[in-house]
mmCIF file of C-alpha atoms in Angstrom:
data_model
loop_
_atom_site.group_PDB
_atom_site.id
_atom_site.type_symbol
_atom_site.label_atom_id
_atom_site.label_comp_id
_atom_site.label_asym_id
_atom_site.label_seq_id
_atom_site.Cartn_x
_atom_site.Cartn_y
_atom_site.Cartn_z
ATOM 1 C CA MET F 190 -0.034 0.105 0.000
ATOM 2 C CA THR F 191 1.351 3.571 -0.792
ATOM 3 C CA ASP F 192 0.410 6.153 0.916
ATOM 4 C CA ARG F 193 0.861 10.054 1.821
ATOM 5 C CA HIS F 194 -0.052 12.463 4.064
ATOM 6 C CA SER F 195 0.250 16.281 4.416
ATOM 7 C CA SER F 196 -0.827 18.524 7.550
ATOM 8 C CA GLN F 197 -2.039 21.447 4.948
ATOM 9 C CA PRO F 198 -5.908 22.110 3.795
ATOM 10 C CA PRO F 199 -6.140 21.204 0.158
ATOM 11 C CA GLY F 200 -4.957 24.017 -1.842
ATOM 12 C CA PRO F 201 -4.223 25.086 -5.123
ATOM 13 C CA ALA F 202 -1.480 22.531 -5.513
ATOM 14 C CA SER F 203 -3.573 19.419 -4.913
ATOM 15 C CA ALA F 204 -4.389 18.403 -8.584
ATOM 16 C CA ALA F 205 -0.536 18.246 -9.550
ATOM 17 C CA GLU F 206 0.307 16.590 -6.336
ATOM 18 C CA LEU F 207 -2.970 14.352 -6.966
ATOM 19 C CA ARG F 208 -1.240 13.591 -10.585
ATOM 20 C CA SER F 209 2.025 12.467 -9.153
ATOM 21 C CA PHE F 210 0.264 9.918 -6.466
ATOM 22 C CA LEU F 211 -1.481 8.452 -8.955
ATOM 23 C CA SER F 212 1.204 8.126 -11.109
ATOM 24 C CA GLU F 213 3.228 5.938 -8.794
ATOM 25 C CA VAL F 214 0.250 3.496 -7.767
ATOM 26 C CA PRO F 215 -2.292 0.818 -9.356
ATOM 27 C CA ALA F 216 -5.495 2.275 -10.849
ATOM 28 C CA PRO F 217 -7.425 2.706 -7.716
ATOM 29 C CA ALA F 218 -10.960 0.406 -8.100
ATOM 30 C CA ALA F 219 -13.038 3.251 -6.367
ATOM 31 C CA VAL F 220 -11.807 6.670 -4.611
ATOM 32 C CA GLY F 221 -13.612 7.521 -1.660
ATOM 33 C CA HIS F 222 -13.661 11.684 -0.560
ATOM 34 C CA ARG F 223 -14.395 12.691 3.527
ATOM 35 C CA ILE F 224 -16.866 15.511 2.729
ATOM 36 C CA VAL F 225 -17.106 16.880 6.366
ATOM 37 C CA HIS F 226 -21.020 18.433 5.671
ATOM 38 C CA SER F 227 -23.761 16.666 3.710
ATOM 39 C CA GLY F 228 -26.642 19.439 4.018
ATOM 40 C CA PRO F 229 -30.573 18.694 3.913
ATOM 41 C CA HIS F 230 -30.619 16.660 0.783
ATOM 42 C CA LEU F 231 -27.791 13.959 1.567
ATOM 43 C CA THR F 232 -28.726 11.521 4.089
ATOM 44 C CA GLY F 233 -26.303 8.784 3.206
ATOM 45 C CA HIS F 234 -23.176 8.315 1.954
ATOM 46 C CA THR F 235 -23.033 8.007 -1.634
ATOM 47 C CA LEU F 236 -21.564 7.926 -5.304
ATOM 48 C CA ILE F 237 -20.978 11.316 -6.543
ATOM 49 C CA ASP F 238 -22.940 12.522 -10.153
ATOM 50 C CA ALA F 239 -23.246 15.862 -11.174
ATOM 51 C CA ARG F 240 -26.710 16.403 -8.990
ATOM 52 C CA VAL F 241 -24.521 15.820 -5.803
ATOM 53 C CA ARG F 242 -21.893 17.671 -6.730
ATOM 54 C CA ALA F 243 -24.685 20.587 -7.085
ATOM 55 C CA LEU F 244 -25.578 19.471 -3.605
ATOM 56 C CA LEU F 245 -22.578 20.082 -2.133
ATOM 57 C CA ALA F 246 -21.417 23.326 -3.703
ATOM 58 C CA ASP F 247 -24.021 24.366 -2.237
ATOM 59 C CA VAL F 248 -24.114 23.658 1.412
ATOM 60 C CA ALA F 249 -20.127 24.700 1.181
ATOM 61 C CA ASP F 250 -20.411 27.470 3.131
ATOM 62 C CA LEU F 251 -21.786 25.711 6.084
ATOM 63 C CA ALA F 252 -18.444 24.125 6.469
ATOM 64 C CA PRO F 253 -16.075 26.443 5.063
ATOM 65 C CA LEU F 254 -12.965 25.393 6.149
ATOM 66 C CA HIS F 255 -13.735 21.414 4.801
ATOM 67 C CA VAL F 256 -15.898 21.260 1.920
ATOM 68 C CA THR F 257 -14.888 24.443 0.314
ATOM 69 C CA PRO F 258 -11.217 23.059 -0.266
ATOM 70 C CA ALA F 259 -12.068 20.049 -0.383
ATOM 71 C CA LEU F 260 -14.659 20.278 -3.792
ATOM 72 C CA PRO F 261 -11.504 21.486 -5.892
ATOM 73 C CA VAL F 262 -10.090 18.492 -5.366
ATOM 74 C CA VAL F 263 -12.997 15.909 -5.488
ATOM 75 C CA ASP F 264 -13.004 18.005 -9.164
ATOM 76 C CA ALA F 265 -9.425 16.865 -9.972
ATOM 77 C CA ALA F 266 -9.507 13.070 -8.833
ATOM 78 C CA ARG F 267 -13.192 13.094 -10.760
ATOM 79 C CA GLU F 268 -11.381 14.202 -13.955
ATOM 80 C CA LEU F 269 -8.432 12.384 -13.745
ATOM 81 C CA LEU F 270 -10.187 9.078 -13.057
ATOM 82 C CA PRO F 271 -13.012 9.641 -14.864
ATOM 83 C CA ASP F 272 -13.512 5.444 -14.693
ATOM 84 C CA VAL F 273 -13.865 4.777 -11.464
ATOM 85 C CA PRO F 274 -16.408 5.208 -9.050
ATOM 86 C CA HIS F 275 -15.938 8.860 -6.812
ATOM 87 C CA VAL F 276 -18.421 8.043 -3.586
ATOM 88 C CA ALA F 277 -18.641 10.913 -0.880
ATOM 89 C CA CYS F 278 -18.171 10.200 3.074
ATOM 90 C CA PHE F 279 -20.186 12.488 5.560
ATOM 91 C CA ASP F 280 -19.306 12.800 9.019
ATOM 92 C CA THR F 281 -22.561 14.399 9.582
ATOM 93 C CA VAL F 282 -23.967 11.083 8.464
ATOM 94 C CA PHE F 283 -23.567 9.396 11.970
ATOM 95 C CA HIS F 284 -25.935 11.715 13.183
ATOM 96 C CA LYS F 285 -29.254 11.465 10.526
ATOM 97 C CA ASP F 286 -31.200 10.347 13.347
ATOM 98 C CA LEU F 287 -30.802 12.439 16.334
ATOM 99 C CA PRO F 288 -33.658 13.079 18.452
ATOM 100 C CA VAL F 289 -35.757 15.212 17.190
ATOM 101 C CA GLN F 290 -35.979 17.301 20.332
ATOM 102 C CA ALA F 291 -31.678 16.912 20.483
ATOM 103 C CA ARG F 292 -31.143 18.224 16.709
ATOM 104 C CA THR F 293 -33.387 21.556 17.051
ATOM 105 C CA TYR F 294 -32.641 25.091 17.783
ATOM 106 C CA ALA F 295 -35.055 27.021 20.032
ATOM 107 C CA VAL F 296 -35.562 29.449 16.952
ATOM 108 C CA PRO F 297 -38.753 31.097 15.460
ATOM 109 C CA GLU F 298 -39.792 27.825 13.342
ATOM 110 C CA ARG F 299 -39.383 30.192 9.434
ATOM 111 C CA TRP F 300 -35.766 30.065 10.535
ATOM 112 C CA ARG F 301 -36.032 26.029 10.934
ATOM 113 C CA ALA F 302 -38.309 25.460 8.081
ATOM 114 C CA GLU F 303 -37.012 28.170 5.400
ATOM 115 C CA TYR F 304 -33.623 28.791 6.435
ATOM 116 C CA GLY F 305 -33.008 25.148 7.744
ATOM 117 C CA LEU F 306 -31.128 25.543 10.883
ATOM 118 C CA ARG F 307 -30.808 22.173 12.638
ATOM 119 C CA ARG F 308 -28.278 20.330 14.342
ATOM 120 C CA TYR F 309 -26.286 18.195 12.531
ATOM 121 C CA GLY F 310 -23.452 16.298 13.982
ATOM 122 C CA PHE F 311 -19.789 15.764 12.630
ATOM 123 C CA HIS F 312 -16.967 13.501 13.090
ATOM 124 C CA GLY F 313 -19.317 10.512 12.043
ATOM 125 C CA LEU F 314 -16.614 9.232 10.093
ATOM 126 C CA SER F 315 -14.286 8.569 13.325
ATOM 127 C CA TYR F 316 -16.970 8.208 15.994
ATOM 128 C CA SER F 317 -17.665 5.349 13.606
ATOM 129 C CA TRP F 318 -14.357 3.522 14.013
ATOM 130 C CA ALA F 319 -14.056 4.061 17.683
ATOM 131 C CA LEU F 320 -17.410 2.859 17.946
ATOM 132 C CA GLN F 321 -16.794 -0.535 17.056
ATOM 133 C CA ARG F 322 -13.323 -0.954 18.391
ATOM 134 C CA THR F 323 -14.855 -0.853 21.401
ATOM 135 C CA ALA F 324 -17.535 -2.672 20.709
ATOM 136 C CA GLN F 325 -14.788 -5.581 19.748
ATOM 137 C CA ALA F 326 -12.281 -4.573 22.763
ATOM 138 C CA LEU F 327 -15.863 -4.752 25.286
ATOM 139 C CA GLY F 328 -16.576 -8.225 23.489
ATOM 140 C CA ARG F 329 -20.301 -5.893 23.405
ATOM 141 C CA PRO F 330 -22.277 -5.878 20.376
ATOM 142 C CA VAL F 331 -23.015 -1.851 19.224
ATOM 143 C CA ASP F 332 -26.379 -2.052 20.046
ATOM 144 C CA ASP F 333 -25.978 -3.084 23.007
ATOM 145 C CA LEU F 334 -23.976 -0.011 24.258
ATOM 146 C CA GLN F 335 -24.760 3.524 25.598
ATOM 147 C CA VAL F 336 -21.192 5.058 25.818
ATOM 148 C CA VAL F 337 -19.354 8.986 24.863
ATOM 149 C CA LEU F 338 -17.074 9.516 22.272
ATOM 150 C CA VAL F 339 -14.841 12.398 22.275
ATOM 151 C CA HIS F 340 -12.755 13.210 18.791
ATOM 152 C CA LEU F 341 -10.137 15.489 20.331
ATOM 153 C CA GLY F 342 -8.198 17.119 17.474
ATOM 154 C CA GLY F 343 -7.836 20.464 15.147
ATOM 155 C CA GLY F 344 -11.898 20.225 15.793
ATOM 156 C CA CYS F 345 -12.940 19.199 18.894
ATOM 157 C CA SER F 346 -16.922 17.398 19.598
ATOM 158 C CA ALA F 347 -18.155 15.034 22.025
ATOM 159 C CA CYS F 348 -21.097 12.362 21.197
ATOM 160 C CA ALA F 349 -23.458 10.500 23.134
ATOM 161 C CA VAL F 350 -24.082 6.782 21.214
ATOM 162 C CA ARG F 351 -27.336 5.025 22.513
ATOM 163 C CA ASN F 352 -27.484 1.388 21.640
ATOM 164 C CA GLY F 353 -25.589 2.180 18.551
ATOM 165 C CA ARG F 354 -26.828 5.259 17.487
ATOM 166 C CA SER F 355 -26.094 9.126 18.156
ATOM 167 C CA VAL F 356 -28.188 10.419 20.328
ATOM 168 C CA ASP F 357 -27.128 13.604 21.462
ATOM 169 C CA THR F 358 -23.571 15.265 20.077
ATOM 170 C CA THR F 359 -22.047 18.905 20.685
ATOM 171 C CA MET F 360 -21.581 20.056 17.021
ATOM 172 C CA GLY F 361 -24.217 21.609 15.466
ATOM 173 C CA LEU F 362 -25.274 23.466 12.091
ATOM 174 C CA THR F 363 -22.167 23.950 11.797
ATOM 175 C CA PRO F 364 -18.603 22.678 13.222
ATOM 176 C CA LEU F 365 -18.381 25.743 15.021
ATOM 177 C CA GLU F 366 -20.171 24.807 17.859
ATOM 178 C CA GLY F 367 -19.562 22.709 21.025
ATOM 179 C CA LEU F 368 -16.131 22.437 22.239
ATOM 180 C CA VAL F 369 -13.161 24.659 22.428
ATOM 181 C CA MET F 370 -11.032 23.632 19.974
ATOM 182 C CA SER F 371 -7.492 23.984 17.981
ATOM 183 C CA ARG F 372 -8.406 27.430 16.654
ATOM 184 C CA ARG F 373 -12.150 27.466 16.386
ATOM 185 C CA SER F 374 -13.857 28.929 19.408
ATOM 186 C CA GLY F 375 -16.534 26.893 20.081
ATOM 187 C CA SER F 376 -19.479 27.652 21.218
ATOM 188 C CA LEU F 377 -20.194 31.530 22.177
ATOM 189 C CA ASP F 378 -22.936 33.475 23.994
ATOM 190 C CA PRO F 379 -24.993 34.599 20.635
ATOM 191 C CA GLY F 380 -25.426 37.884 22.927
ATOM 192 C CA ALA F 381 -21.804 38.831 22.386
ATOM 193 C CA LEU F 382 -21.470 38.206 18.451
ATOM 194 C CA LEU F 383 -24.622 41.032 18.248
ATOM 195 C CA TYR F 384 -22.448 42.930 20.815
ATOM 196 C CA LEU F 385 -18.973 42.965 18.892
ATOM 197 C CA GLN F 386 -21.282 43.957 15.765
ATOM 198 C CA ARG F 387 -23.249 46.516 17.195
ATOM 199 C CA ARG F 388 -20.668 47.944 19.591
ATOM 200 C CA HIS F 389 -17.465 47.963 17.646
ATOM 201 C CA GLY F 390 -18.802 47.507 13.986
ATOM 202 C CA LEU F 391 -17.022 43.900 12.906
ATOM 203 C CA SER F 392 -17.745 42.902 10.275
ATOM 204 C CA THR F 393 -19.287 39.662 9.498
ATOM 205 C CA ASP F 394 -15.792 38.133 7.666
ATOM 206 C CA GLU F 395 -14.075 40.357 10.927
ATOM 207 C CA LEU F 396 -16.831 37.531 12.626
ATOM 208 C CA ASP F 397 -15.706 34.687 10.605
ATOM 209 C CA ASP F 398 -12.018 35.023 10.697
ATOM 210 C CA ALA F 399 -11.823 35.258 14.279
ATOM 211 C CA LEU F 400 -14.023 32.548 15.170
ATOM 212 C CA HIS F 401 -12.424 29.333 13.107
ATOM 213 C CA ARG F 402 -8.726 30.867 12.426
ATOM 214 C CA HIS F 403 -7.984 32.901 15.754
ATOM 215 C CA SER F 404 -10.091 31.473 18.959
ATOM 216 C CA GLY F 405 -9.400 28.301 20.310
ATOM 217 C CA LEU F 406 -5.923 27.582 21.958
ATOM 218 C CA LEU F 407 -4.811 29.758 19.859
ATOM 219 C CA GLY F 408 -6.337 32.700 21.061
ATOM 220 C CA LEU F 409 -6.466 31.837 24.529
ATOM 221 C CA SER F 410 -2.782 31.679 24.820
ATOM 222 C CA GLY F 411 -1.614 34.011 22.174
ATOM 223 C CA THR F 412 1.110 31.036 21.140
ATOM 224 C CA SER F 413 0.033 28.012 19.637
ATOM 225 C CA GLY F 414 -3.104 26.060 19.119
ATOM 226 C CA ASP F 415 -1.220 22.747 19.712
ATOM 227 C CA THR F 416 -1.366 21.268 22.947
ATOM 228 C CA ARG F 417 1.314 19.905 22.813
ATOM 229 C CA ASP F 418 3.280 23.213 22.608
ATOM 230 C CA LEU F 419 1.255 24.433 25.627
ATOM 231 C CA VAL F 420 2.137 21.639 27.850
ATOM 232 C CA ARG F 421 5.587 22.003 27.616
ATOM 233 C CA ALA F 422 4.521 25.470 27.797
ATOM 234 C CA ARG F 423 2.852 25.340 30.968
ATOM 235 C CA ALA F 424 5.699 23.403 33.082
ATOM 236 C CA GLU F 425 7.952 26.518 32.198
ATOM 237 C CA GLY F 426 5.709 28.897 33.991
ATOM 238 C CA ASP F 427 3.840 29.993 30.504
ATOM 239 C CA ALA F 428 0.743 31.621 30.851
ATOM 240 C CA ALA F 429 -0.361 28.588 28.329
ATOM 241 C CA ALA F 430 -2.157 27.248 31.547
ATOM 242 C CA LEU F 431 -5.595 29.439 31.492
ATOM 243 C CA ALA F 432 -5.551 28.073 28.163
ATOM 244 C CA LEU F 433 -5.314 23.958 29.178
ATOM 245 C CA ALA F 434 -7.531 24.767 31.869
ATOM 246 C CA THR F 435 -10.421 26.097 30.031
ATOM 247 C CA PHE F 436 -9.957 23.605 27.152
ATOM 248 C CA THR F 437 -9.982 20.812 29.426
ATOM 249 C CA LEU F 438 -13.517 22.272 31.366
ATOM 250 C CA SER F 439 -14.727 22.755 28.000
ATOM 251 C CA CYS F 440 -13.745 19.032 27.377
ATOM 252 C CA ARG F 441 -15.762 17.939 30.755
ATOM 253 C CA ARG F 442 -18.711 20.565 29.764
ATOM 254 C CA GLY F 443 -19.133 18.060 26.632
ATOM 255 C CA ILE F 444 -18.858 14.652 28.221
ATOM 256 C CA ALA F 445 -20.846 16.099 31.288
ATOM 257 C CA SER F 446 -23.177 16.938 28.781
ATOM 258 C CA MET F 447 -23.887 13.962 26.299
ATOM 259 C CA ALA F 448 -23.733 11.543 28.987
ATOM 260 C CA ALA F 449 -27.167 13.382 29.870
ATOM 261 C CA SER F 450 -28.518 11.677 27.691
ATOM 262 C CA LEU F 451 -28.163 8.406 28.514
ATOM 263 C CA ASP F 452 -29.712 5.981 31.184
ATOM 264 C CA ARG F 453 -25.329 4.524 31.871
ATOM 265 C CA LEU F 454 -22.003 5.356 30.991
ATOM 266 C CA ASP F 455 -21.107 1.859 29.343
ATOM 267 C CA ALA F 456 -17.438 4.022 28.444
ATOM 268 C CA LEU F 457 -15.889 7.231 27.605
ATOM 269 C CA VAL F 458 -13.501 6.992 24.452
ATOM 270 C CA PHE F 459 -11.265 9.110 23.546
ATOM 271 C CA THR F 460 -9.823 9.618 19.914
ATOM 272 C CA GLY F 461 -8.669 12.335 17.447
ATOM 273 C CA GLU F 462 -4.966 13.514 17.142
ATOM 274 C CA ILE F 463 -5.326 14.905 20.530
ATOM 275 C CA GLY F 464 -7.479 12.360 22.169
ATOM 276 C CA GLU F 465 -4.674 9.476 21.156
ATOM 277 C CA ASP F 466 -1.456 11.699 21.843
ATOM 278 C CA GLN F 467 -2.013 14.147 24.658
ATOM 279 C CA PRO F 468 -2.023 11.844 27.807
ATOM 280 C CA GLU F 469 -2.073 15.216 30.154
ATOM 281 C CA VAL F 470 -5.088 16.688 28.563
ATOM 282 C CA ARG F 471 -6.464 12.896 29.076
ATOM 283 C CA GLU F 472 -5.798 13.218 32.171
ATOM 284 C CA GLU F 473 -7.115 16.527 33.878
ATOM 285 C CA ILE F 474 -10.969 15.519 31.286
ATOM 286 C CA CYS F 475 -10.968 12.379 33.695
ATOM 287 C CA SER F 476 -9.215 13.154 37.006
ATOM 288 C CA ALA F 477 -11.661 15.698 37.681
ATOM 289 C CA LEU F 478 -14.878 13.829 35.555
ATOM 290 C CA THR F 479 -15.600 11.533 39.488
ATOM 291 C CA VAL F 480 -19.332 12.175 38.748
ATOM 292 C CA LEU F 481 -19.689 10.714 36.221
ATOM 293 C CA GLY F 482 -18.197 7.398 38.005
ATOM 294 C CA VAL F 483 -14.360 8.174 35.767
ATOM 295 C CA ARG F 484 -11.184 8.214 37.441
ATOM 296 C CA GLY F 485 -7.452 9.593 36.921
ATOM 297 C CA GLY F 486 -4.500 7.311 37.636
ATOM 298 C CA LEU F 487 -5.168 6.751 33.945
ATOM 299 C CA LEU F 488 -2.238 4.465 31.891
ATOM 300 C CA VAL F 489 -0.429 5.635 29.521
ATOM 301 C CA PRO F 490 -0.170 3.384 26.466
ATOM 302 C CA GLU F 491 3.223 3.864 24.202
ATOM 303 C CA LEU F 492 1.704 4.977 20.771
ATOM 304 C CA GLU F 493 2.912 2.700 18.640
ATOM 305 C CA ASP F 494 1.235 0.329 20.163
ATOM 306 C CA LEU F 495 -1.934 2.208 20.464
ATOM 307 C CA MET F 496 -1.666 2.440 16.634
ATOM 308 C CA ARG F 497 -0.458 -1.002 16.453
ATOM 309 C CA GLU F 498 -3.054 -3.108 17.948
ATOM 310 C CA GLY F 499 -5.930 0.005 17.072
ATOM 311 C CA VAL F 500 -7.674 0.044 20.741
ATOM 312 C CA ARG F 501 -6.669 0.133 24.268
ATOM 313 C CA ARG F 502 -8.108 0.438 28.025
ATOM 314 C CA ILE F 503 -6.447 3.130 29.778
ATOM 315 C CA ASP F 504 -8.628 3.379 33.243
ATOM 316 C CA GLN F 505 -7.468 1.382 36.226
ATOM 317 C CA GLY F 506 -10.635 -0.747 36.506
ATOM 318 C CA GLY F 507 -12.454 -1.666 39.531
ATOM 319 C CA ARG F 508 -16.103 0.348 39.816
ATOM 320 C CA SER F 509 -14.452 2.761 37.648
ATOM 321 C CA VAL F 510 -15.793 3.396 34.216
ATOM 322 C CA PRO F 511 -13.837 1.706 31.680
ATOM 323 C CA VAL F 512 -11.768 4.807 29.474
ATOM 324 C CA PHE F 513 -10.395 3.703 26.406
ATOM 325 C CA VAL F 514 -8.226 5.170 23.928
ATOM 326 C CA VAL F 515 -8.715 4.291 19.865
ATOM 327 C CA ALA F 516 -6.574 4.689 17.265
ATOM 328 C CA THR F 517 -7.918 7.586 14.862
ATOM 329 C CA GLY F 518 -9.458 5.722 12.109
ATOM 330 C CA GLU F 519 -10.887 7.699 9.389
ATOM 331 C CA ILE F 520 -9.399 6.493 6.622
ATOM 332 C CA GLN F 521 -10.381 2.817 7.410
ATOM 333 C CA GLN F 522 -13.598 3.707 7.519
ATOM 334 C CA ILE F 523 -13.934 5.886 4.083
ATOM 335 C CA ALA F 524 -12.539 2.592 2.263
ATOM 336 C CA ALA F 525 -15.105 0.789 4.443
ATOM 337 C CA GLU F 526 -17.650 2.733 3.734
ATOM 338 C CA THR F 527 -16.742 3.572 0.150
ATOM 339 C CA ARG F 528 -16.753 -0.818 -0.227
ATOM 340 C CA ARG F 529 -20.354 -0.625 1.370
ATOM 341 C CA VAL F 530 -21.697 2.106 -1.002
ATOM 342 C CA LEU F 531 -20.507 0.313 -4.477
ATOM 343 C CA SER F 532 -21.956 -3.261 -2.685
ATOM 344 C CA MET F 533 -24.834 -1.341 -2.664
#
């Protein structure tokens, strides 16, 4: 297998990079594309045709950091590989059956009916993978589990799963809502935005840029949106302590709110880059969640072992709620969903 990874979002050079990559590998039988937002008209992973491509363009502004740069890559791949099927795999599909009370915003009916305001939820590909690995580790069927899943990375969210189905999640209409993130603010008093517009004259573009790119851990610390940098800086007496304390409190709030949608808590599961590779963050979250039966003193698996095995239980056992770390598996889940669509 040949792979190539980039930490940078797709850009103008993506088509050339894709062409170069394809020249080095056997011709694929199919292509799976991660698309963060499905919008209101697509409720399942699906083949990309002209209609689907148009619908994706229509919802790009709901996830501008993700869908907007992804679409030129989709177009380039379809042009370079016109004779193979291309499948759109959506992060929102995992949450498509959210209970009506969990997906509804308390806003005027016209906003909901005409403007489409509702909660979608994201990180679904990651959650699908993590849920399956957790069920295997516990030796129980997915549809018998009630768990809270937490994806911590550049974007952060939590999700409540009851009997295999998402019943609540912290992200909403867009991936901006919910937990404090690397550079995104997470949830914010909507009155604060009105205040900034009215009193200080901030434009929509200024608010958009600040909330998506200059807030979160970066905005709090003033130096970095990377928890690894902040843990090191805190150890050296830096003001990064506030950023980490605010972040871990946000995570605890999110986890506790998700647990409120469950009857019991069979496991707490961490995934995502921070979730799998930042033991200090996991410890600070769990050690202050005793109200949910979660305890600190977590084990710290070697990252190489976690990557090889895919899942590790890290709590100390006893009467505490099981805590797992699952290696991020969005790529594997995209492959599985692509095969599933084509088998249909």
